[in-house]
Amino acid sequence: MTQKTLLLFFLLFSTYSFACKKKDTSKVEWIRTYFNSIPDHNFALPDNKALGEYDLIQPLVDRIDSAQYSIDLVAYDLQNMRVGHALANASRRGVRVRVITDVIHRDHAPRFTHPMWDTLRAAGIYNIDDSGTIYHPDGRIIALNEKLPNSGANMHHKFAVFDALSEDPEDDYLWTGSMNITYTGPWNTNVVLVIKDSGIAGAYLEEFKQMWGSKTAIPNARKARFHKDKRNVSKNIHHINDIKVEVYFGPMDRNKTKPSISKRITTLINEYAKHDVRFLAFAISPNIPISEAMIERSGRGEIILEGVIDPAFYTRYRNNDQIWAKPEMAFGNRLILPGKEVRKLHAKTIIIDAEYPYPEKHKALTIVGSYNFSAAAEVANDENILMIYDNKIANQFFQDFKGVMSRAKGESYHHYPSLDTNIWYDNFRIGRNGNIEVELATNLFYPAELLGVKIPRNWAGHKDSSYYYAEESLQFLDSLIEGAALRITAGKEEPSHRFGRYSGYITAKKDTQLINVNRKMIETGNATFSYYGRQQPDSILSFKLAEEQAKTNYLGMWGCPELVDTKVLTSEATILKNLFPLDINTATIEELSLVPSVGPKTAETIIQYREEKGVFSSLDDLLEIRGIGTATLEKLKAYLIIGED
């Protein structure tokens, strides 16, 4: 036997022994899906209603509480103390608990992360992050001399494997999905899955072991592998009873030997989809192969294409004039809209052929996991994804999709957090346009507007303009409620809820002083009276009298009544208006940084060029600056000049 043959045999045997300590022999197997949004049950198959409006933390806590041997949890963001206390209790009853986290998010919100780590430490639980830093129960933090390679990427997993230590494959469970284990995760639109199958649980355990670096309760940072340094798991195709499931983990490895998630999804869109493709996406980059395949096939009329994108990313695509937000994406066999959820549309789901007319000949497919549809998810971040070939599972996701789409069209509304009119809320912040965002539940800030009050908007369609007196009004409102506790009522009625916010009368309590915030804004000339919303008759009379008094006394905005309801430049825009055009040969780095399309790094390069090569003789000389091309130069000519000697 040659040395090469021996080496090949050794590698095959090592992979086999790593993966097959416990065979996929579980007899009872199933998949359960949980959605926290409101599905549209009008599209449900018989006896197949999707489980909606669900508390997504509960399935995880239930599995933790049921674990008897081991819990291996990987969390991009771990804050929610319902999970923290459950993990600590499991450890104290003898269950081996191991936790992996993302280094960036481990301490990004101390108010929530510090109680978590204190609780896990007290329960004797070890933790490692993707920089290779180990957090010991005794408080020691041991970091490698050098961070692990590619540690700038995200450890974006959200999964847990239960009772892998048991010899019985019937004990194996997997929890996964799109939800981060935070306080806002259950309010962002998400899905979680619980899977009872020893084969799939085993594949996720392989992924966990690579990142943990040891077989014990104590991680080994020198053997831990994250991001591009992980190898593929031994098996990517599994069966849950007769349901085929593909399991993949990102990112692509350095040698590009792992299956590419992007290529697999693109192939399925190009070759598997026969009738329709739907997606819910937190982010879906327009220029990746997945997007290009959807757009090209729908453009040829081969498939129906529908999707809903988180509004923050949709706005980014619209502002950059990218395809997802163009008019042709809402015409004919295409419909792509921004979401209108209660918070973020955090889903990462593609559903293929949910409405194929011959389901007995072709299985519908659901693609779901932590994998955002972006280049970073493919080449940098730790991600996991499931591809489930089953008509009933796809139909449950289709019901969820239809609910999200209905809300995006404005045909229905999401459920929203409850407001208690008897509570004094002491944690809040000023939102846009005079809304006060109140913490109605832990880290869940929700907007409440002043009923009967019209505050000048601080943004009127362009960042350079606002309505007259907007900045002054918001500053006054901020000072008025600073340090206070707030109560929100609506007279004899409950505060109304519409368009993603509450509307009511807000009282601020500072020590023993009570301030009627609504009336105070009007009587000081920082707002006007508005008939909008259901109001109490006595409040209407009071607010109208307050406005007349403010007008009579020329208070606030009524000092210049002719400007009320008109648009003016913001203070920042006024500064910029007076600043430009800039002489490129005398401008400072701070001034150049304010030029659109420049920024601090390019400004520094311009200054460096000027110091090394002398003054610019023509603006065309800017083409020698890295990052400035002909298109950018044309934009800069509106802001820069060559001054006279």
XYZ file of C-alpha atoms in Angstrom:
645
model
C 0.000 0.000 0.000
C 1.493 3.342 -1.067
C 1.992 6.269 1.301
C -0.631 8.258 -0.643
C -3.185 5.409 -0.264
C -2.465 5.134 3.456
C -2.992 8.869 3.886
C -6.305 8.745 2.002
C -7.478 5.796 4.111
C -6.536 7.639 7.297
C -8.451 10.760 6.278
C -11.549 8.763 5.351
C -11.436 6.787 8.587
C -10.921 9.954 10.661
C -13.938 11.629 9.078
C -16.058 8.521 9.523
C -15.105 8.017 13.147
C -15.724 11.712 13.903
C -19.220 11.656 12.471
C -20.490 8.173 13.180
C -20.103 7.639 16.891
C -23.887 7.507 16.967
C -25.780 6.333 13.878
C -28.868 8.081 12.547
C -31.230 5.465 13.937
C -33.905 7.520 15.658
C -37.305 5.946 15.027
C -39.498 8.880 16.050
C -38.681 11.889 13.852
C -40.459 15.184 13.190
C -40.144 18.909 12.394
C -42.131 21.597 14.197
C -42.258 25.221 13.074
C -43.131 28.243 15.199
C -43.871 31.744 13.870
C -44.257 34.886 15.952
C -46.108 36.885 13.304
C -49.714 36.409 12.192
C -49.979 33.817 9.389
C -52.755 33.955 6.833
C -54.644 30.720 7.495
C -56.732 31.234 4.359
C -53.880 29.535 2.510
C -53.559 26.561 4.877
C -53.808 23.003 3.596
C -56.312 20.808 5.501
C -55.211 20.277 9.122
C -52.034 22.270 8.484
C -52.517 25.699 10.064
C -49.210 27.426 10.798
C -48.557 28.074 14.486
C -48.477 31.886 14.620
C -48.244 34.639 17.245
C -46.062 32.241 19.215
C -43.647 33.102 22.005
C -40.483 32.008 20.206
C -38.381 31.859 23.374
C -40.624 29.157 24.846
C -39.662 26.243 22.519
C -36.003 26.797 23.414
C -36.701 27.040 27.141
C -38.846 23.890 26.961
C -36.035 21.926 25.332
C -33.484 23.242 27.859
C -35.781 22.244 30.717
C -36.235 18.773 29.191
C -32.527 18.097 28.596
C -31.028 15.299 30.707
C -27.464 14.954 29.427
C -26.103 17.891 27.432
C -26.881 21.258 25.851
C -24.610 22.704 23.156
C -25.779 26.252 22.368
C -24.392 28.607 19.712
C -25.764 32.164 19.833
C -24.880 35.240 17.793
C -26.486 37.405 20.466
C -27.397 35.979 23.883
C -29.348 38.324 26.165
C -32.729 36.918 27.137
C -32.576 35.875 30.776
C -35.417 33.365 30.434
C -32.880 31.335 28.483
C -30.035 32.272 30.844
C -31.882 31.056 33.932
C -32.955 27.858 32.145
C -29.333 27.120 31.159
C -28.130 27.770 34.702
C -30.804 25.496 36.167
C -29.884 22.749 33.694
C -26.223 22.976 34.665
C -27.072 22.783 38.365
C -29.078 19.596 37.858
C -26.055 17.954 36.207
C -26.573 18.653 32.501
C -23.366 19.533 30.620
C -23.897 23.028 29.172
C -21.517 24.530 26.595
C -21.999 27.979 25.040
C -20.397 29.614 21.976
C -20.953 33.295 21.168
C -19.910 36.032 18.753
C -17.113 38.211 20.144
C -18.614 41.477 18.893
C -22.039 40.849 20.411
C -20.872 39.272 23.634
C -20.661 42.618 25.428
C -22.227 45.110 23.029
C -25.214 45.715 25.347
C -23.896 45.489 28.948
C -27.338 46.142 30.442
C -28.447 42.736 29.091
C -25.258 40.739 28.518
C -23.667 41.250 31.933
C -26.536 39.590 33.862
C -26.356 36.696 31.373
C -22.633 36.067 31.863
C -22.857 36.512 35.642
C -25.632 33.900 35.751
C -23.795 31.390 33.544
C -20.546 31.857 35.470
C -22.292 31.221 38.784
C -23.680 27.975 37.325
C -20.205 26.761 36.264
C -20.753 27.182 32.508
C -17.813 27.815 30.151
C -18.076 30.080 27.104
C -15.842 30.652 24.065
C -16.233 33.316 21.383
C -15.004 33.368 17.807
C -11.855 35.313 18.709
C -10.695 32.289 20.680
C -11.265 33.932 24.066
C -12.408 31.556 26.822
C -14.532 32.777 29.735
C -14.079 30.601 32.826
C -16.676 30.183 35.573
C -14.185 31.533 38.128
C -14.071 34.851 36.277
C -10.810 34.320 34.412
C -10.771 35.464 30.792
C -8.072 33.706 28.780
C -7.391 35.079 25.313
C -4.996 33.739 22.701
C -1.897 35.825 22.076
C -3.280 36.333 18.595
C -6.936 36.251 17.626
C -8.175 33.379 15.523
C -7.980 33.968 11.750
C -10.851 35.854 10.158
C -12.117 36.917 13.587
C -13.545 40.103 12.093
C -16.356 38.027 10.571
C -19.597 37.291 12.411
C -20.341 34.076 14.262
C -23.959 34.337 13.118
C -25.260 30.890 14.147
C -28.427 30.406 16.186
C -28.788 26.736 17.128
C -28.696 24.304 20.023
C -28.171 20.525 20.113
C -29.733 18.625 23.007
C -28.653 15.391 24.712
C -25.906 14.467 22.250
C -24.131 12.865 25.236
C -26.868 10.262 25.485
C -26.225 6.885 23.843
C -29.865 6.720 22.782
C -30.532 8.468 19.418
C -34.142 9.010 20.490
C -32.867 11.704 22.892
C -31.400 13.947 20.175
C -33.082 17.268 19.344
C -32.130 20.399 17.425
C -33.392 23.950 17.954
C -32.599 26.488 15.225
C -34.083 29.267 13.079
C -33.618 32.961 12.343
C -34.185 34.421 15.836
C -31.443 35.906 17.984
C -31.821 35.070 21.685
C -32.474 38.672 22.707
C -35.430 40.549 24.171
C -36.360 42.018 20.806
C -35.859 38.741 18.904
C -39.384 37.507 19.751
C -40.795 40.802 18.426
C -38.805 40.880 15.205
C -40.515 38.744 12.567
C -38.777 35.374 12.929
C -39.230 31.623 12.788
C -37.771 28.841 14.920
C -37.770 25.114 14.283
C -37.456 22.171 16.655
C -36.331 18.974 14.923
C -36.266 15.498 16.417
C -33.787 13.596 14.293
C -30.445 12.187 15.415
C -28.848 12.585 11.967
C -29.506 16.311 11.624
C -28.710 16.893 15.299
C -25.430 15.051 14.674
C -24.523 17.306 11.747
C -25.065 20.403 13.871
C -23.032 18.789 16.657
C -20.122 18.350 14.221
C -20.283 22.070 13.470
C -20.336 22.823 17.208
C -17.337 20.593 17.945
C -15.163 22.367 15.412
C -15.817 25.707 17.110
C -15.517 24.329 20.657
C -12.204 22.623 19.967
C -12.543 19.847 22.553
C -14.676 16.866 23.591
C -15.027 18.067 27.182
C -16.962 20.770 29.010
C -13.900 23.046 28.678
C -13.201 24.575 25.235
C -9.760 24.444 23.617
C -9.006 27.698 21.808
C -5.914 26.323 20.057
C -7.998 23.645 18.352
C -11.115 25.769 17.863
C -11.995 26.562 14.254
C -14.354 29.302 13.109
C -15.317 30.905 9.818
C -13.167 29.903 6.827
C -11.119 27.400 8.832
C -13.980 24.938 9.390
C -14.315 21.808 7.294
C -17.591 20.517 5.917
C -19.666 18.177 8.046
C -19.606 14.524 7.020
C -23.185 14.390 5.738
C -25.294 17.076 4.053
C -28.354 15.038 3.004
C -30.691 13.632 5.648
C -34.207 12.239 5.905
C -36.776 12.926 8.600
C -39.068 9.985 7.974
C -39.662 10.466 4.233
C -38.828 14.198 4.198
C -35.554 14.980 2.471
C -33.541 17.722 4.240
C -30.284 19.264 3.079
C -28.039 20.781 5.778
C -25.221 23.232 5.028
C -22.910 25.433 7.050
C -21.093 28.602 5.992
C -18.871 30.216 5.148
C -16.988 28.726 2.230
C -13.633 27.350 3.416
C -10.273 28.707 2.264
C -9.738 25.924 -0.259
C -13.326 26.150 -1.519
C -13.968 22.446 -0.967
C -17.200 22.809 1.029
C -20.566 22.923 -0.706
C -21.397 26.534 -1.541
C -24.708 27.632 -0.025
C -25.035 30.392 -2.610
C -24.448 28.010 -5.524
C -26.872 25.450 -4.108
C -29.683 27.987 -3.673
C -28.984 29.461 -7.108
C -29.122 25.989 -8.672
C -32.431 25.246 -6.962
C -33.921 28.522 -8.231
C -32.656 27.877 -11.759
C -33.323 24.147 -12.024
C -35.790 23.060 -9.317
C -38.349 25.890 -9.262
C -41.176 25.194 -11.707
C -43.875 27.687 -10.779
C -43.182 30.217 -8.017
C -40.507 31.604 -5.690
C -41.311 33.634 -2.576
C -38.896 35.109 -0.064
C -38.828 37.003 3.219
C -35.496 38.743 3.679
C -33.860 40.906 6.297
C -31.273 41.581 3.576
C -30.995 40.294 -0.002
C -28.157 41.900 -1.943
C -29.245 42.673 -5.527
C -25.936 41.671 -7.133
C -25.480 38.137 -5.758
C -26.208 35.031 -7.885
C -29.290 34.137 -5.799
C -30.940 37.475 -6.607
C -29.829 37.424 -10.224
C -31.366 33.967 -10.732
C -34.719 35.074 -9.285
C -34.768 38.253 -11.353
C -33.746 36.570 -14.606
C -36.218 33.678 -14.393
C -39.118 35.926 -13.391
C -38.097 38.371 -16.118
C -38.473 35.594 -18.680
C -41.926 34.823 -17.275
C -40.894 31.348 -16.108
C -41.828 31.829 -12.434
C -43.942 34.021 -10.183
C -41.634 36.053 -7.931
C -42.837 37.670 -4.711
C -40.840 38.964 -1.785
C -40.879 41.232 1.234
C -37.694 42.959 2.399
C -37.006 44.646 5.734
C -37.741 48.365 5.172
C -34.278 49.502 6.292
C -32.608 47.428 3.575
C -35.344 48.148 1.021
C -34.744 51.875 1.566
C -31.023 51.325 1.040
C -31.711 49.568 -2.257
C -34.091 52.343 -3.301
C -31.632 55.108 -2.413
C -28.896 53.328 -4.378
C -31.240 52.834 -7.350
C -30.878 49.049 -7.119
C -33.137 46.535 -8.790
C -35.167 45.285 -5.823
C -36.749 48.712 -5.316
C -37.364 49.565 -8.980
C -40.908 49.793 -10.461
C -40.511 46.602 -12.527
C -40.288 44.638 -9.280
C -43.970 45.371 -8.589
C -45.431 44.625 -12.000
C -46.853 41.564 -13.759
C -45.609 38.307 -12.269
C -43.401 40.150 -9.751
C -44.243 41.815 -6.454
C -41.434 42.972 -4.144
C -42.397 45.253 -1.249
C -40.875 46.703 1.932
C -42.164 45.104 5.111
C -44.539 46.743 7.591
C -43.908 44.561 10.617
C -44.044 45.583 14.259
C -40.224 45.673 14.306
C -37.581 44.209 11.978
C -38.449 41.717 9.283
C -35.644 39.405 10.419
C -36.658 36.314 8.405
C -34.285 34.587 5.969
C -36.652 32.336 4.041
C -37.114 31.220 0.436
C -40.138 29.115 -0.486
C -40.156 27.359 -3.855
C -43.285 26.065 -5.593
C -45.670 26.516 -2.668
C -48.501 26.836 -5.217
C -47.354 24.323 -7.804
C -50.591 22.814 -9.189
C -49.346 19.188 -9.173
C -47.883 18.678 -5.677
C -47.977 14.894 -5.914
C -45.370 15.115 -8.691
C -43.101 17.740 -7.181
C -42.252 18.581 -3.559
C -42.407 22.189 -2.454
C -39.144 23.409 -0.907
C -38.413 25.646 2.085
C -34.964 27.211 2.566
C -34.521 28.627 6.050
C -31.839 29.331 8.636
C -29.473 32.026 9.863
C -28.083 32.669 6.371
C -28.755 36.218 5.156
C -28.816 36.443 1.386
C -25.583 38.403 1.066
C -21.962 38.033 0.007
C -20.747 38.203 3.618
C -22.901 35.220 4.583
C -21.286 33.208 1.804
C -17.610 34.097 2.233
C -17.112 35.250 5.831
C -19.753 34.492 8.470
C -20.613 31.317 10.352
C -24.080 30.423 9.060
C -26.411 27.431 8.921
C -29.249 26.616 6.592
C -31.857 23.906 6.043
C -33.503 22.947 2.751
C -36.698 21.036 3.519
C -38.546 19.198 0.717
C -42.082 18.878 2.048
C -45.425 20.283 0.936
C -46.877 20.722 4.413
C -43.815 22.475 5.850
C -43.651 24.745 2.792
C -47.357 25.497 3.185
C -46.815 26.611 6.796
C -44.070 28.985 5.668
C -46.323 30.108 2.807
C -49.043 31.061 5.309
C -46.464 33.100 7.214
C -45.314 34.721 3.968
C -48.877 35.636 3.005
C -49.402 37.273 6.395
C -46.269 39.385 5.968
C -47.266 40.276 2.401
C -50.767 41.272 3.531
C -49.283 43.688 6.052
C -46.803 45.014 3.466
C -49.791 45.861 1.235
C -51.566 47.579 4.137
C -54.396 45.043 4.085
C -53.835 43.892 7.688
C -51.820 44.834 10.745
C -49.394 43.093 13.038
C -49.960 42.355 16.700
C -48.215 44.920 18.894
C -46.967 45.212 22.504
C -49.547 46.114 25.117
C -49.505 49.440 26.927
C -50.607 49.732 30.566
C -52.288 53.064 31.309
C -51.643 52.614 35.045
C -47.852 52.306 34.723
C -45.361 55.152 34.930
C -42.717 54.334 32.310
C -39.278 55.693 33.194
C -37.257 54.407 30.239
C -37.886 56.130 26.909
C -36.211 58.080 24.139
C -37.162 60.703 21.579
C -37.900 59.189 18.173
C -38.356 60.859 14.825
C -41.041 63.475 14.250
C -41.926 63.909 17.908
C -42.792 60.307 18.703
C -41.666 59.199 22.134
C -40.378 55.629 22.080
C -41.304 54.003 25.392
C -39.809 50.763 26.712
C -43.018 48.744 27.048
C -41.124 45.489 27.677
C -37.459 44.726 28.252
C -35.499 46.506 25.499
C -38.684 46.829 23.431
C -39.070 50.525 22.622
C -42.336 51.385 20.938
C -43.512 54.781 19.624
C -46.262 56.823 21.245
C -47.389 60.089 19.639
C -49.014 63.056 21.351
C -52.748 62.905 20.667
C -54.183 66.197 19.385
C -50.715 67.618 18.796
C -48.865 68.325 15.542
C -45.124 68.697 16.051
C -43.146 70.043 13.070
C -41.426 67.119 11.393
C -37.650 67.141 11.566
C -37.275 65.562 8.126
C -39.345 66.532 5.136
C -38.276 64.104 2.459
C -34.660 65.239 2.209
C -31.941 65.284 4.846
C -31.189 68.911 4.064
C -34.658 70.216 4.969
C -37.221 70.100 7.741
C -40.374 71.934 8.693
C -39.941 75.291 10.361
C -39.168 75.122 14.088
C -38.728 71.323 14.041
C -35.321 71.306 15.701
C -36.385 73.739 18.417
C -39.585 71.781 19.114
C -37.780 68.474 19.526
C -35.188 70.058 21.804
C -37.973 71.494 23.946
C -39.783 68.138 24.099
C -36.546 66.413 25.085
C -35.908 68.855 27.931
C -39.558 68.702 29.020
C -39.561 64.946 29.661
C -35.897 64.469 30.590
C -35.610 62.646 33.905
C -39.367 62.154 34.172
C -41.615 59.121 34.297
C -44.381 58.985 31.703
C -47.950 57.744 31.759
C -49.976 57.381 28.561
C -53.775 57.576 28.638
C -56.652 58.642 26.394
C -59.227 59.974 28.808
C -62.059 57.478 29.258
C -60.780 55.295 26.394
C -57.692 53.189 25.871
C -54.949 54.826 23.782
C -55.590 54.024 20.143
C -53.083 52.126 18.051
C -52.566 52.700 14.355
C -49.722 52.591 11.829
C -47.242 51.109 14.262
C -47.654 53.515 17.163
C -49.883 54.432 20.091
C -51.630 57.780 20.295
C -52.547 59.283 23.668
C -52.253 61.964 26.310
C -48.851 61.836 27.962
C -48.274 63.020 31.514
C -44.714 63.560 32.748
C -43.963 63.208 36.461
C -40.896 64.966 37.825
C -40.686 64.539 41.589
C -44.110 65.842 42.677
C -44.711 67.924 39.535
C -47.137 66.635 36.891
C -46.836 68.035 33.365
C -49.491 67.662 30.651
C -46.995 67.175 27.822
C -49.563 67.492 25.017
C -50.902 70.846 26.184
C -47.451 72.136 27.187
C -46.126 71.654 23.653
C -49.030 73.681 22.227
C -49.148 76.477 24.809
C -45.398 77.186 24.409
C -45.637 77.432 20.622
C -43.661 74.233 20.036
C -46.586 72.485 18.340
C -49.995 73.175 16.857
C -53.371 71.631 17.588
C -54.429 68.679 15.438
C -57.906 67.210 14.992
C -56.383 63.851 14.046
C -57.370 60.921 16.280
C -60.209 60.328 18.744
C -59.980 63.024 21.412
C -61.884 64.047 24.501
C -64.078 67.184 23.990
C -62.536 68.994 26.970
C -59.028 68.334 25.614
C -59.992 69.692 22.203
C -61.248 72.933 23.789
C -58.206 73.202 26.060
C -55.708 72.629 23.235
C -57.419 75.140 20.894
C -57.373 77.831 23.606
C -53.704 77.092 24.295
C -52.848 77.566 20.619
C -54.704 80.891 20.449
C -52.802 82.145 23.510
C -49.469 81.080 22.003
C -50.332 82.913 18.772
C -51.416 86.034 20.650
C -48.162 86.099 22.635
C -45.964 85.252 19.625
C -44.520 82.253 21.444
C -42.221 79.705 19.831
C -42.982 79.153 16.169
C -45.628 81.902 16.292
C -42.810 84.435 16.453
C -42.771 84.018 12.667
C -46.305 82.807 11.874
C -45.728 83.124 8.119
C -43.118 80.310 8.332
C -45.346 77.795 10.156
C -45.846 74.637 8.037
C -43.156 75.675 5.582
C -39.912 73.832 4.860
C -36.551 75.321 5.753
C -32.939 74.181 5.665
C -31.726 72.230 8.671
C -28.990 73.837 10.755
C -26.487 71.359 9.305
C -27.600 72.135 5.764
C -27.284 75.864 6.473
C -23.694 75.366 7.554
C -22.954 73.346 4.432
C -24.662 75.907 2.211
C -22.391 78.616 3.565
C -19.346 76.334 3.348
C -19.510 75.362 -0.320
C -17.942 75.703 -2.751
C -14.602 74.822 -1.164
C -11.199 75.784 -2.454
C -9.566 72.379 -2.744
C -6.125 73.900 -2.213
C -6.948 75.452 1.167
C -9.740 73.247 2.557
C -9.043 71.390 5.796
C -9.549 67.650 6.249
C -12.646 68.392 8.367
C -14.179 70.540 5.620
C -13.362 68.039 2.862
C -14.949 65.259 4.924
C -18.295 67.076 4.658
C -18.269 66.880 0.858
C -20.703 64.206 -0.409
C -18.848 61.172 -1.856
C -15.607 62.081 -0.041
C -15.544 61.126 3.630
C -12.581 61.155 6.080
C -10.327 58.616 4.311
C -10.563 60.238 0.885
C -10.178 63.677 2.480
C -6.969 62.503 4.126
C -5.696 61.199 0.770
C -6.470 64.551 -0.894
C -4.518 66.412 1.804
C -1.628 63.959 1.457
C -1.599 64.448 -2.329
C -1.540 68.218 -1.840
C 1.369 68.028 0.596
C 3.425 65.692 -1.599
C 2.744 67.083 -5.103
C 1.756 70.665 -4.472
C -1.501 72.468 -5.154
C -4.094 71.178 -7.581
C -3.940 73.023 -10.910
C -7.231 71.517 -12.072
C -10.049 69.547 -10.512
C -9.252 66.840 -13.062
C -6.132 66.122 -10.991
C -8.503 64.450 -8.503
C -8.668 61.492 -10.891
C -5.236 60.545 -9.552
C -6.785 59.999 -6.126
C -7.670 56.363 -5.536
C -11.429 55.879 -5.387
C -12.284 58.957 -7.445
C -13.412 58.176 -10.985
C -14.999 60.294 -13.687
C -18.537 59.849 -12.323
C -17.494 60.852 -8.799
C -15.498 63.798 -10.138
C -18.595 65.186 -11.836
C -20.431 65.107 -8.491
C -17.523 66.799 -6.694
C -17.379 69.722 -9.140
C -20.564 71.096 -7.548
C -18.737 71.462 -4.217
C -15.089 72.208 -5.092
C -13.237 74.960 -6.929
C -9.664 75.954 -7.674
C -9.254 79.275 -5.881
C -7.347 82.249 -7.184
C -3.689 82.719 -6.231
